[in-house]
Structure formats: C-alpha cells, structure tokens
Coordinates of C-alpha atoms and ligand atoms in Angstrom, one line a residue:
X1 CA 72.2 97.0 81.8
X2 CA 75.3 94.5 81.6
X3 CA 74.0 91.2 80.0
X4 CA 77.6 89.2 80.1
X5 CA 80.6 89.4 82.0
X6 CA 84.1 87.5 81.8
X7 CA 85.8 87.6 84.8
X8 CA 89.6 87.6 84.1
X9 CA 90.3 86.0 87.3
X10 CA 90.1 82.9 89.2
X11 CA 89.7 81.0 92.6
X12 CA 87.6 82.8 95.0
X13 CA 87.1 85.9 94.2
X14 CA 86.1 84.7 90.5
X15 CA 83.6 82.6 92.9
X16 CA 82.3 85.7 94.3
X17 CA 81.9 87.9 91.0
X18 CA 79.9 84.7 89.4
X19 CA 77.6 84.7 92.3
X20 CA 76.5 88.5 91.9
X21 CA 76.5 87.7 88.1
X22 CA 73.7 84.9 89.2
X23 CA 72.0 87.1 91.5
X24 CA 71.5 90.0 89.0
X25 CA 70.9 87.7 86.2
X26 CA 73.9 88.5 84.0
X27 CA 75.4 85.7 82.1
X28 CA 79.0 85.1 83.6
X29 CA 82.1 83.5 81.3
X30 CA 85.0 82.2 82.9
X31 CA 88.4 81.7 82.0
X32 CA 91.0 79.0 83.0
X33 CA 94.3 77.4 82.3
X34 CA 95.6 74.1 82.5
X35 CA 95.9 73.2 86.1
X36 CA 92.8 74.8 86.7
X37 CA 90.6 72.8 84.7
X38 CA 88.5 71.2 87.8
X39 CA 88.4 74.6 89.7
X40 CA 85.5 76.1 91.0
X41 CA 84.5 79.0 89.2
X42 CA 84.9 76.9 86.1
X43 CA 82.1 74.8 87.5
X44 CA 80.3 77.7 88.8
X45 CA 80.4 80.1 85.7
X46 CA 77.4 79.7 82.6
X47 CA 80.3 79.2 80.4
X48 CA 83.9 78.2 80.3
X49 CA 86.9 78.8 78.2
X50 CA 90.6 77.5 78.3
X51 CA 93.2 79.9 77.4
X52 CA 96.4 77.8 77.6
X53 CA 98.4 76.0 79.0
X54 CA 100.8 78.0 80.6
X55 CA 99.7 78.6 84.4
X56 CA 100.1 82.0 84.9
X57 CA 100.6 83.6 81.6
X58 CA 97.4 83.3 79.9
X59 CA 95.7 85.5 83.0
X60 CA 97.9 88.1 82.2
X61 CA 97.6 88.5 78.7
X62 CA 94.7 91.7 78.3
X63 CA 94.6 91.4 74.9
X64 CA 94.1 87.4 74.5
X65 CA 91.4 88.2 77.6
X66 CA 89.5 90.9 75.8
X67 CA 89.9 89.2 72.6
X68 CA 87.6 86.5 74.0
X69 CA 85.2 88.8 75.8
X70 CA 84.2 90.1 72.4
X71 CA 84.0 87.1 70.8
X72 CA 81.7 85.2 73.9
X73 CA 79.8 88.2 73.1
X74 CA 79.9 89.6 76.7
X75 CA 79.4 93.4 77.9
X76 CA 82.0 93.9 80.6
X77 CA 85.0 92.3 82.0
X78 CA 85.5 91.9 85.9
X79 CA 89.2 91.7 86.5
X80 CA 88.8 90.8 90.5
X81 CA 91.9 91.6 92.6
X82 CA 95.6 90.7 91.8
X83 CA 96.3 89.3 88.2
X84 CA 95.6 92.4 86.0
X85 CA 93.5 94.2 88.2
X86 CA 95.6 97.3 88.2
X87 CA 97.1 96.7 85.2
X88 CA 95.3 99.7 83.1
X89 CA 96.5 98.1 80.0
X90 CA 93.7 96.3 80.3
X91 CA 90.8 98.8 80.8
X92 CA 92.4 100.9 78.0
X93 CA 91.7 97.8 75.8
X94 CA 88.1 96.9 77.1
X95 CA 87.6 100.7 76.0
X96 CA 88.8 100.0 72.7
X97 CA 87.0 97.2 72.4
X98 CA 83.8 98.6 73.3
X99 CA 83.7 96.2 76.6
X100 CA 82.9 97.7 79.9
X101 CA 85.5 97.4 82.5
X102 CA 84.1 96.9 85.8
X103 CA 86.8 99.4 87.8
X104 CA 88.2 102.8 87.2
X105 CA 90.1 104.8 84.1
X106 CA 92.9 103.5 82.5
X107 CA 94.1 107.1 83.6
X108 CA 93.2 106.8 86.9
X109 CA 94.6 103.3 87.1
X110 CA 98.0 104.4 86.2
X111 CA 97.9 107.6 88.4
X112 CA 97.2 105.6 91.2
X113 CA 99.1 102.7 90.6
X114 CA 102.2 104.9 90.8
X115 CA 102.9 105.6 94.1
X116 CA 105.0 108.3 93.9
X117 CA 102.2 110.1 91.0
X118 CA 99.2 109.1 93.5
X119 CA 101.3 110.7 96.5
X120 CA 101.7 114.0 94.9
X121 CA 97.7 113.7 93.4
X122 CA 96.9 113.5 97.5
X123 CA 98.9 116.4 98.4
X124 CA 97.6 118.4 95.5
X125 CA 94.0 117.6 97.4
X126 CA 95.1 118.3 100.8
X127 CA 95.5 114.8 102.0
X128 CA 98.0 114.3 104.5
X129 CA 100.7 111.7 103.2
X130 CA 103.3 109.7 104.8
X131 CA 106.8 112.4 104.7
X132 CA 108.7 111.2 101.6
X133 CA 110.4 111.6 98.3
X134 CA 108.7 113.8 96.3
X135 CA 109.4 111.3 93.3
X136 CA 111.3 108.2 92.3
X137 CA 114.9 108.0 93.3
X138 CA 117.4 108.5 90.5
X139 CA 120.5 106.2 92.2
X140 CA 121.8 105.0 95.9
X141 CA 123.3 108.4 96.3
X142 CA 120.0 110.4 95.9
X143 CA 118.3 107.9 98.4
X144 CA 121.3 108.4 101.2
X145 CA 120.7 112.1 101.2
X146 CA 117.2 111.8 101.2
X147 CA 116.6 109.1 104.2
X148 CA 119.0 111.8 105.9
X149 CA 116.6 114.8 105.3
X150 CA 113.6 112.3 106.2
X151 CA 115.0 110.5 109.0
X152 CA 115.9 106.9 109.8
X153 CA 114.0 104.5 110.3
X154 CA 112.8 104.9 106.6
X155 CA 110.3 102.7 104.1
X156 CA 112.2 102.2 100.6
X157 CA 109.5 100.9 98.6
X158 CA 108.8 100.1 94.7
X159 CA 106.9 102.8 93.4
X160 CA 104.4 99.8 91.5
X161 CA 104.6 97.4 94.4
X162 CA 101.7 95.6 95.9
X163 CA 100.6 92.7 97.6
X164 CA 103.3 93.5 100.7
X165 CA 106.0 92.8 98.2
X166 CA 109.0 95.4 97.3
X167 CA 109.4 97.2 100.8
X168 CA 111.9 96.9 103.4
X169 CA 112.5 98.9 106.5
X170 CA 116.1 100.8 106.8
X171 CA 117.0 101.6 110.1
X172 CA 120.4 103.3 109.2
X173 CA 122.3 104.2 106.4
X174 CA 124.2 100.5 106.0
X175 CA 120.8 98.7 106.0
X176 CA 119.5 101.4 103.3
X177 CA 122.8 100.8 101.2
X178 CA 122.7 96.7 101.5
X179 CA 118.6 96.6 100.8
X180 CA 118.7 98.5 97.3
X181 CA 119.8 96.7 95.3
X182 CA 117.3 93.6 96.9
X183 CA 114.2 96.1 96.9
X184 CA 115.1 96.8 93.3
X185 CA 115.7 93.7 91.9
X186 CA 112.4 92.6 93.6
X187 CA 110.2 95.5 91.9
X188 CA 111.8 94.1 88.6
X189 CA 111.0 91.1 88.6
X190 CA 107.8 90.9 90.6
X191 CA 106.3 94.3 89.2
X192 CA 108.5 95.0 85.7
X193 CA 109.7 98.4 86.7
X194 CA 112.7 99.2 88.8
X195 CA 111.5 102.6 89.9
X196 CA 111.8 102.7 93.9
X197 CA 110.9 105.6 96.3
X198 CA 111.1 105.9 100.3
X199 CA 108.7 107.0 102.5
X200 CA 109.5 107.8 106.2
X201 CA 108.9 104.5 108.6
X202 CA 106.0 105.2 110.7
X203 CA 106.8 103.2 113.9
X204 CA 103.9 100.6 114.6
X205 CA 101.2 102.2 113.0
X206 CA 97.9 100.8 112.9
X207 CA 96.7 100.2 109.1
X208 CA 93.1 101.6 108.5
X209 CA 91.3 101.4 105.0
X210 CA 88.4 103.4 103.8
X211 CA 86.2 101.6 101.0
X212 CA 84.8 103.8 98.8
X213 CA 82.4 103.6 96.0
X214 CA 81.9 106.3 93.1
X215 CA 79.9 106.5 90.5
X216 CA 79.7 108.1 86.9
X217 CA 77.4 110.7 87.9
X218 CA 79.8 112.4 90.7
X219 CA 78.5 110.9 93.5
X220 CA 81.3 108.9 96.1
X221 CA 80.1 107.7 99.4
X222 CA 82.8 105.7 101.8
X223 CA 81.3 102.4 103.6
X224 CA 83.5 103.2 106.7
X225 CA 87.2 101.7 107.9
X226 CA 88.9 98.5 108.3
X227 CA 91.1 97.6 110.5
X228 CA 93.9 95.5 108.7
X229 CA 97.0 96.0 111.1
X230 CA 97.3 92.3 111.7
X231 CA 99.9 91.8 109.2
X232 CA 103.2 89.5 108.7
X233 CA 106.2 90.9 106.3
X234 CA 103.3 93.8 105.4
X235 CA 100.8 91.2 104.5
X236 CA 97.1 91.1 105.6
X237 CA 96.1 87.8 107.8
X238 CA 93.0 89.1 109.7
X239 CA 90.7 92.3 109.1
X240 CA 88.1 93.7 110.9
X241 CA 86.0 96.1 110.1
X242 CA 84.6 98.4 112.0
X243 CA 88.5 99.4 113.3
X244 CA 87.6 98.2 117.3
X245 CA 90.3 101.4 117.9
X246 CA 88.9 104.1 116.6
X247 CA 87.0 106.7 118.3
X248 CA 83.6 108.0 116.0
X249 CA 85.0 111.1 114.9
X250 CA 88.5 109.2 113.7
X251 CA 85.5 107.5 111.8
X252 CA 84.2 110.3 109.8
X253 CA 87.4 112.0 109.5
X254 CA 88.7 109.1 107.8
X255 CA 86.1 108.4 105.5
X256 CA 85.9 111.9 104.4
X257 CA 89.6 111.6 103.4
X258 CA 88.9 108.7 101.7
X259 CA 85.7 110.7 99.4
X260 CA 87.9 113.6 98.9
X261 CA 91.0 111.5 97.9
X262 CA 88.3 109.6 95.3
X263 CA 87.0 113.0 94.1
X264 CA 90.3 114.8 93.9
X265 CA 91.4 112.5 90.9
X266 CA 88.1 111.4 89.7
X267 CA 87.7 108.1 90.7
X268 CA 84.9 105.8 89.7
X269 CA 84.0 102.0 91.2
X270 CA 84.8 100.4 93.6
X271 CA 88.4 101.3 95.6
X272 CA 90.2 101.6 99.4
X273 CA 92.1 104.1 100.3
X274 CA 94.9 103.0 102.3
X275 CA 95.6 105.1 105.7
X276 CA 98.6 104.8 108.4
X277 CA 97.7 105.9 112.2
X278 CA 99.7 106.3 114.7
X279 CA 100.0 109.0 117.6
X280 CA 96.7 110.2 116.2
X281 CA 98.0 111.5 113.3
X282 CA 96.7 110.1 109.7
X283 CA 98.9 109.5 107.0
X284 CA 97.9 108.7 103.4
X285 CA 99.7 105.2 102.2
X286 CA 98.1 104.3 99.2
X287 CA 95.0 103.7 96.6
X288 CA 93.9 100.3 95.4
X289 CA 91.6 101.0 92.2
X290 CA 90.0 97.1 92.6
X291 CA 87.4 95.1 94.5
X292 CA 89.6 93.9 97.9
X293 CA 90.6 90.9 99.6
X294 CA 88.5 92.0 102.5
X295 CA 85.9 93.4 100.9
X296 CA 83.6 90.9 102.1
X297 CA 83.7 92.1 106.0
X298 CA 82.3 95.9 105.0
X299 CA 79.6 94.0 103.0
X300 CA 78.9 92.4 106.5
X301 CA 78.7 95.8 108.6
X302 CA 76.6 97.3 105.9
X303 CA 74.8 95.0 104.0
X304 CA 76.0 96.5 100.8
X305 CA 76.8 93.7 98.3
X306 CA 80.3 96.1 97.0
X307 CA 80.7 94.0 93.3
X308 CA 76.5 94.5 92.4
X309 CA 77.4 98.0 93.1
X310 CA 80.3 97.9 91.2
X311 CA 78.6 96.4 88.1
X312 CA 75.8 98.5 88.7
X313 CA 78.3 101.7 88.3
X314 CA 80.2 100.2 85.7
X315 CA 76.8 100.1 83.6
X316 CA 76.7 103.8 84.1
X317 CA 73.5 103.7 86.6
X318 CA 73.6 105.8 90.0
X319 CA 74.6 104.9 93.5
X320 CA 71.3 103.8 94.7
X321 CA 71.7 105.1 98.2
X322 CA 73.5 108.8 99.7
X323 CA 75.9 108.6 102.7
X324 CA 73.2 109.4 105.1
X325 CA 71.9 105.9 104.0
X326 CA 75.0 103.8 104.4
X327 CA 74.9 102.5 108.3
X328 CA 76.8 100.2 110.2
X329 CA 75.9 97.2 112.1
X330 CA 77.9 95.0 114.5
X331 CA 81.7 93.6 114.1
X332 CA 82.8 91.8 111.2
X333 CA 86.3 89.9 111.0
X334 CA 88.1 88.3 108.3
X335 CA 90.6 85.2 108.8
X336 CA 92.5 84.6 105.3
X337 CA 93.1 80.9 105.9
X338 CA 96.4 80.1 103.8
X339 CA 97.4 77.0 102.9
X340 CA 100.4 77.6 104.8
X341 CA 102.4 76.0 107.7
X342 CA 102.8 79.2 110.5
X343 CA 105.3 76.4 112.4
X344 CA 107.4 76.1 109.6
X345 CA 107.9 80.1 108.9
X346 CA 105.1 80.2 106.6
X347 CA 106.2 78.1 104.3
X348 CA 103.4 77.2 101.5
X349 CA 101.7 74.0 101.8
X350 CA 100.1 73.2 98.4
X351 CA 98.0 69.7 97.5
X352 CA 94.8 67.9 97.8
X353 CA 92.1 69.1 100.0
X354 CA 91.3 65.2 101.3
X355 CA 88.6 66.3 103.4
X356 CA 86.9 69.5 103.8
X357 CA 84.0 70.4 106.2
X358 CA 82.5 74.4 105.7
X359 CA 82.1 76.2 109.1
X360 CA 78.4 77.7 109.1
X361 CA 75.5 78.8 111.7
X362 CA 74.9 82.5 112.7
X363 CA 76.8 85.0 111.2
X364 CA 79.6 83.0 109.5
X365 CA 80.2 83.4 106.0
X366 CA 83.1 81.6 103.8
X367 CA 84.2 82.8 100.2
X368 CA 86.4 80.3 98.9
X369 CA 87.1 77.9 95.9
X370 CA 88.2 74.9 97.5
X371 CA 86.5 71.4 98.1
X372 CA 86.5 68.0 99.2
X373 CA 89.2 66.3 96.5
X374 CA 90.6 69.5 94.9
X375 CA 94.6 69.7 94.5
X376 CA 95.4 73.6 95.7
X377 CA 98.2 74.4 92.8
X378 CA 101.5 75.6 93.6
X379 CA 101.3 78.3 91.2
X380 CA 99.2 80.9 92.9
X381 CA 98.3 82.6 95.9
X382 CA 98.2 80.2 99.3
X383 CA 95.3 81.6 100.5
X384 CA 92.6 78.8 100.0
X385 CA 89.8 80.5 102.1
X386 CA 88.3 83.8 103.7
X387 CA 86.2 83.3 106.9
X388 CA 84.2 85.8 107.9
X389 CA 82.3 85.7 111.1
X390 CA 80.1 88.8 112.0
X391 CA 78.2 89.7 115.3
X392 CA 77.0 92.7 117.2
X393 CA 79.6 93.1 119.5
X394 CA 83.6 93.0 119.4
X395 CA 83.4 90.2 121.8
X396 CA 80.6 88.1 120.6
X397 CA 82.8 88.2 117.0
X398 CA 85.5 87.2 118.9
X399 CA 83.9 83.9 120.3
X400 CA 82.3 83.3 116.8
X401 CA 85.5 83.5 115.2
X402 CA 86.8 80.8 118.1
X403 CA 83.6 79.1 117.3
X404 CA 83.7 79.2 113.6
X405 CA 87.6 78.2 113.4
X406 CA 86.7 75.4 115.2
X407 CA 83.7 73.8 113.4
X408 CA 85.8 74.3 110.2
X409 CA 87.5 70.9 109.1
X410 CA 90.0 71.0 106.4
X411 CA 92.4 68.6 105.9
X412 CA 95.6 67.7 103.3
X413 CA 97.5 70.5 104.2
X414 CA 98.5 72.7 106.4
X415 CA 96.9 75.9 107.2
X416 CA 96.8 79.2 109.2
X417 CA 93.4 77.8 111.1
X418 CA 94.4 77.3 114.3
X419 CA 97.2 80.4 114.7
X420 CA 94.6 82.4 114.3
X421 CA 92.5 80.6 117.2
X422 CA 95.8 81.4 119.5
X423 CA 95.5 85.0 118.1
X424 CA 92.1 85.4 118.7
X425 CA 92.5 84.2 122.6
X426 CA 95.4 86.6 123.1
X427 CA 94.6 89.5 125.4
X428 CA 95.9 92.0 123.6
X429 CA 94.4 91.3 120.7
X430 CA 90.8 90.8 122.6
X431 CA 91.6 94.5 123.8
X432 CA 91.2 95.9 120.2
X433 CA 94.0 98.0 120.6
X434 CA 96.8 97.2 118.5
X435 CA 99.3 97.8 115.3
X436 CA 101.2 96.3 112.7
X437 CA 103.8 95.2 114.9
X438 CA 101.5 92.6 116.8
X439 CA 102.6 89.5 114.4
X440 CA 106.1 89.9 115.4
X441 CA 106.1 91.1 118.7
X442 CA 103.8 87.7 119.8
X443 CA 105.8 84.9 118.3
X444 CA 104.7 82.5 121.7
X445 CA 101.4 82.4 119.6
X446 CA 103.0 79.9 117.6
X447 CA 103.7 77.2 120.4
X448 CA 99.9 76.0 119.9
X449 CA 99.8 72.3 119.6
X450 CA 96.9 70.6 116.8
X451 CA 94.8 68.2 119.1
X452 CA 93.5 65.5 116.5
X453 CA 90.6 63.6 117.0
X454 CA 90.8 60.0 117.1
X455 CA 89.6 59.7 113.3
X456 CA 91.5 62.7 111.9
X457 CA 95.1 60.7 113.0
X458 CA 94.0 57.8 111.6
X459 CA 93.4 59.5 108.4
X460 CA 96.4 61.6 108.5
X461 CA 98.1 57.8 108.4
X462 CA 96.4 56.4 106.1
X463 CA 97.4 59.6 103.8
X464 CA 101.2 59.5 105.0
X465 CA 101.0 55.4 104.4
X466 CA 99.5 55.7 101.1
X467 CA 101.7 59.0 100.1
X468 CA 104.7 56.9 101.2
X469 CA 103.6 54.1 98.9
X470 CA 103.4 55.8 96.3
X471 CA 99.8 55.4 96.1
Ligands
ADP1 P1 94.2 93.5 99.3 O1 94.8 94.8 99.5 O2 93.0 93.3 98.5 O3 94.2 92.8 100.6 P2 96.7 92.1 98.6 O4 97.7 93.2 98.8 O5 96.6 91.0 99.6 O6 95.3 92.8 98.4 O7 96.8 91.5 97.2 C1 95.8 90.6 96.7 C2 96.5 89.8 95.6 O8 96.9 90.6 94.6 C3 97.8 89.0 96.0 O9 97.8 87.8 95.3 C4 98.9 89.9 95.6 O10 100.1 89.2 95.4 C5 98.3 90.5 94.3 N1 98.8 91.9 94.0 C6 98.5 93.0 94.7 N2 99.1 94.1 94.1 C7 99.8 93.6 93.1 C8 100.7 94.3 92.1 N3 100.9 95.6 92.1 N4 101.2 93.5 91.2 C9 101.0 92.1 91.2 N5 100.2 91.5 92.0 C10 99.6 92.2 93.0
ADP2 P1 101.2 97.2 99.2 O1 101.0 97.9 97.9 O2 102.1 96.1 99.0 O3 99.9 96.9 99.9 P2 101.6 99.4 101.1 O4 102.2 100.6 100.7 O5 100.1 99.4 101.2 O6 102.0 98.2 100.1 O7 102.2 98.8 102.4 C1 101.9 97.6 102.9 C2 102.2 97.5 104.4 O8 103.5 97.9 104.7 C3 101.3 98.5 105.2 O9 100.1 97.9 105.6 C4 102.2 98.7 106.5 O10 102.0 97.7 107.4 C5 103.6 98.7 105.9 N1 104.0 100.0 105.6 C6 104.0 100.6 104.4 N2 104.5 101.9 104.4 C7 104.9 102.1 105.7 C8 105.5 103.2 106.3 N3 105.8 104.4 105.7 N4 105.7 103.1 107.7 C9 105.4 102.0 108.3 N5 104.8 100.9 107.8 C10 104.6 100.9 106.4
MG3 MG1 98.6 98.3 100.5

C-alpha cells in the first residue's frame, strides 16, 4: 500500500486529497509558494515544503515536483485537478522515478488530452461524437471549407483546451474568419499549442458527465451522470448529480458509453467522460483523465469516497465493489462559490476573507481552503468554495441549497452566493429541465439586491473606513 503522498496542488482540492491521506493513514506532503505560505493545506498536510517564489511557476514544474517527492521519501504523487493534472509529462516522470502517479498513463493522458486524437479513439470504439474535423485544421482556408461541409453555427475550439477556455461559437463565415486568429492566440498562450479544431455547435445542449473509475485489473464501473449545464462562457457554476432530466434508461445508456469509452483506450483511475444531449441524441465532447471539480456531488449520491478509490487503484489493488453494487441515493448539487462580483460581469474579487461563517446541518457539506483572516490571492482560480447540499428529493435539495446559501456568512469580498439563491428560486430551473443556455437567457437573475443585517453594514464600514485610511 501507498505510505506517502505529495500532492502537487493546492487550495481545496489539496484540502480534500490530505483528508483521504488522514483517513487511510498515508503520510501526506504538501507543496507551496510564496503567497501561499498561510494556506490551508499547508496547515493541514504532515509536512510542508516551499518551492519558490514565483506564484505560479513552481506548481508547474514536474520535474522540481517529483524531484522532491523522491527525496521526502513519498510513494505517489496526487496532482488534483488543473495545474499539471493532464500534463502527462508528469506521470511519465513519476514513472521514471519510481513514484506512483495517482491518475492514468502518460499515454493515455496525451491521447485524451488531444481532442482531436481522443475524438477519433471514440469513433474507433463506436461512441457517437459531436460531427467535426477529423483532425487539427492546417490554416483559415481549411476551416472555411470545413464549417461549410459541417454547417454553421460551428464550435472552433483548441485541440488542448480546458477549463471553458479556447472556444468560441461561429455563427457564419465572418464570425469564423474574425475569431481565429483570437481562438488561436488564446490556445497559445493559455495551453502552449496553437493546434485548433471545430466541432459542429450543438444548439443548447444539456452537458451530462459520466464518472468513471477503472482499475489495473480490467475492471471499470461508472458512478452515474452529472448534470453540469449550468454554465457561463462554457464554465461550470452549479452541478447536480443525478441529471433531474434524464429518464432511467438515458441513465444506463450513458454510463455504459462512459465504461466503453474508458475500456476502448485503456483507461485507469479516476476520470468523466464528457457528453452533449440535445434532441435525445448523445454526443461525445470530451475525457478529463483527473479527479473533478464536482466530484464531490457523486460521492454524495453514492457514498463512494472517488480519491480513496483513486489511491486505492493507483496502488495496484481492485475495485472493491462491481456495478451491481454502486447505487444511488437522493439529489446532490454543487454551488462553486467564486470570489467574484456576478453585478459587475464577473469580474474577480480577490482579498481578505474578514469574516467567514461555514454553512452546516443535514446534508451540507463544504470543501474549501478559505478562513476567517485569509487574503484569497489574485493569482489563481476565484473559486474560494464548493457547497454541496444533498437530500432525497430534487426539491428538498432545492430548499437546502436556499437554506444552506443562506446560513453561509462570508465576507471581504464579493461572491457568487446569493446569484445562485436567485437561480435556485427560478422556476425554470426548479423544473429540472434545462441547458447550457440558461445563464444567458436569464440575465433578470442578476437584479437581486444583498439585504445586510444591521452588524454586517457596520462592518462593511468599518472595513471601507479603515481600507480608505490606509489602515
Ligand atoms: P472540471 O471539469 O473539473 O469542472 P474545470 O474545467 O472547471 O474542471 O477546470 C478546473 C481547473 O483546471 C480550472 O482552474 C481550469 O482553469 C483548469 N484547467 C482545466 N483544464 C486545463 C488545461 N487543459 N490547461 C490548463 N488548465 C486547465
Ligand atoms: P473544456 O475542455 O474547456 O471543458 P469542453 O469541450 O468540455 O471544453 O466544452 C466546454 C463547454 O462548452 C461545454 O460544457 C459546452 O457547454 C460548450 N460546448 C463545447 N462544445 C460544444 C459544441 N460542439 N456545441 C455546443 N456547445 C459546446
Ligand atoms: Mg469539458
């Protein structure tokens, strides 16, 4: 068995990784830079190192990372989600280096990290994909002809994208022409490859995931679907999981899919298979080969704890349960609370946490890194919290998650908190039934006003008279 893991991540999902590390007693190292020196998971972990100075570039440096795996003298290395994650650089290294990295191949990494090579992998298996390019566009003029074979409205998207980045919509041949050179000056510099494909535009679709877990030994069960269509510009802001819209055989036929998808290029750990739906047909979008985001929420349904399994595999030992045993239970739904201002388009809202109050009771969970006094730094990712809520019906989750929002206190800066109250009263949304095109076709959601109570404004003054002061 695993004895020591670094995790070659940080915030809350290193949070999360140190906690299964406790509960399976397996010494956990973390790893942090400069402005993360008071940051959770460098509290939380057995041991922790500093690797520089430099914000960003010292969690994306596999060799510095493995380097210091070997000599902390762990087993394995947990990369979490974003970062290096599905950089298989990395797990090629840990193989060299005799340390167990907790996700798939380096081969299987870079087949699937490549759209374009993991769409062609799914069509060799019989999955149906999203209509297409058969491969990575050579210039503008190859693109033109093909959107024209495909059929406008079109996706052109970077072939190593992620996190919502690197895709634009074209709805005719001057929007195609005008975003190429954007979408590939994007995939350059966010991803370090310039290699762009387009995939036909699937008109509000609903985004459905499978989560699948395989082991070394051939076996690959799915732990069902989320539903993760609640999106802005392609980014997730609430999941639920069960999908409230899909019928039971949509169900199975979507986690089967997702295990054939897993088999067909021999996947092992933990990973989603992305799915669009729309007019009952099921398209194949793409594989993430890491723990996710919303991971948590089919944890919640099923009571499977997804990173112990994933260190479990990663020590070479068996899926401990068949698909027969993997049930689920009730509605979970995930808010990513972002430290964001949703009046002010978004816009990021970093700084110190002055006071912070956890939501809790029945069936809430919260997986974050934040606390009373902590300064959120401008150099990552806004999102500050998950909240999870979980009950056994679609509208008891639905009042929790009202409930839940509500006892949460966090204040200092501005967040996605109470959007997602206006969301979660909105009719359409209670229905279960809609796509990726609810976001932006309910922008009156954003007209909600913050009551404060008495003491909340006079501390918001106090801060503004003491930020104003220079204090
Ligand atoms: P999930 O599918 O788990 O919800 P997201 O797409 O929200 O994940 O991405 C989680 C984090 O990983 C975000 O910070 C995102 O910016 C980052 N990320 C995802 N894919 C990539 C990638 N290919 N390159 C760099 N960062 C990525
Ligand atoms: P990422 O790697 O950034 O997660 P995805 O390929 O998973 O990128 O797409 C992110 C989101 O963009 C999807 O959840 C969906 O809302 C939208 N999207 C992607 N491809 C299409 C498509 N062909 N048609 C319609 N929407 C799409
Ligand atoms: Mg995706």
């Amino acid at each position: 068995m695993i004895k020591k893991i670094l995790i070659a991540n940080r915030g809350e999902i290193a949070v999360r990784i140190i906690r299964a590390c406790a509960e399976m007693g397996i010494r956990s190292v973390a790893v942090y830079t400069d402005p993360d020196r008071w940051a959770l998971h460098v509290k939380r972990a057995d041991e922790a190192y500093n690797i520089g100075s430099d914000p960003l570039a010292c969690y994306l440096n596999p060799r510095q990372l493995v380097n210091l795996a070997v000599e902390t003298g762990c087993d394995a290395l947990h990369p979490g989600y974003g970062f290096l994650s599905e950089n298989a650089e990395l797990a090629r290294i840990c193989a060299e280096r005799g340390i167990r990295f907790i996700g798939p191949s380096a081969e299987v990494i870079s087949r699937m990290g490549d759209k374009t090579e993991a769409r062609r992998s799914m069509i060799a298996a019989g999955v149906p994909v999203t209509p297409g390019t058969e491969g990575n566009l050579a210039d503008l003029h190859e693109a033109l002809a093909e959107a024209a074979r495909i059929g406008y409205p079109v996706m052109l998207k970077a072939t190593s994208g992620g996190g919502g980045r690197g895709i634009r919509r074209c709805n005719s041949q001057a929007e195609l022409e005008q975003a190429w050179p954007r979408v590939i000056s994007e995939a350059t510099k966010a991803f370090g490859s310039a290699d762009v494909f387009l995939e036909k535009c699937i008109v509000n679709p609903k985004h459905i995931e499978a989560q699948i877990l395989a082991d070394s030994h051939g076996n690959v069960v799915h732990l069902f679907e989320r539903d993760c269509s609640i999106q802005r510009r392609n980014q997730k802001l609430i999941e639920i999981a069960p999908s409230p819209q899909l019928t039971p055989e949509q169900r199975a036929y979507i986690g089967d899919l997702a295990v054939r998808a897993a088999q067909a290029v021999g996947y092992e750990n933990a990973g989603t298979v992305e799915f669009l739906l729309a007019e009952g047909e099921v398209y194949f979008m793409e594989m993430n080969t890491r723990v996710q985001v919303e991971h948590t929420i089919s944890e919640q349904i099923t009571g499977i704890d997804i990173v112990r399994e994933q260190i479990r595999i990663a020590a070479g030992l068996p899926l401990s349960f068949g698909q027969e045993d993997v049930r689920h239970r009730g509605f979970a739904i995930q808010f990513r609370i972002n430290a964001e201002d949703p009046k002010n388009g978004f816009l990021p809202s970093f700084g110190k946490i002055t006071r912070y109050y956890a939501p809790g009771g029945p069936g809430v969970r919260v997986d974050t890194a934040i606390y009373t006094g902590y300064s959120i730094p401008p150099h990552f990712d806004s999102m500050c919290l998950k909240l999870i809520v979980w009950a056994l019906t679609w509208e008891e989750a639905l009042e929790r998650g009202l409930r839940a929002l509500d006892d949460m206190r966090l204040q200092g800066v501005k967040t996605t908190a109470a959007y997602y109250q206006e969301i979660l009263r909105n009719p359409e949304f209670r229905s279960g039934v809609f796509d990726t095109s609810f976001v932006e076709n309910h922008p009156e959601l954003l007209n909600y006003s913050i009551k404060r109570k008495p003491e909340e404004l006079a501390l918001a003054i106090a801060t503004a008279l003491a930020a104003h002061a220079g204090l």
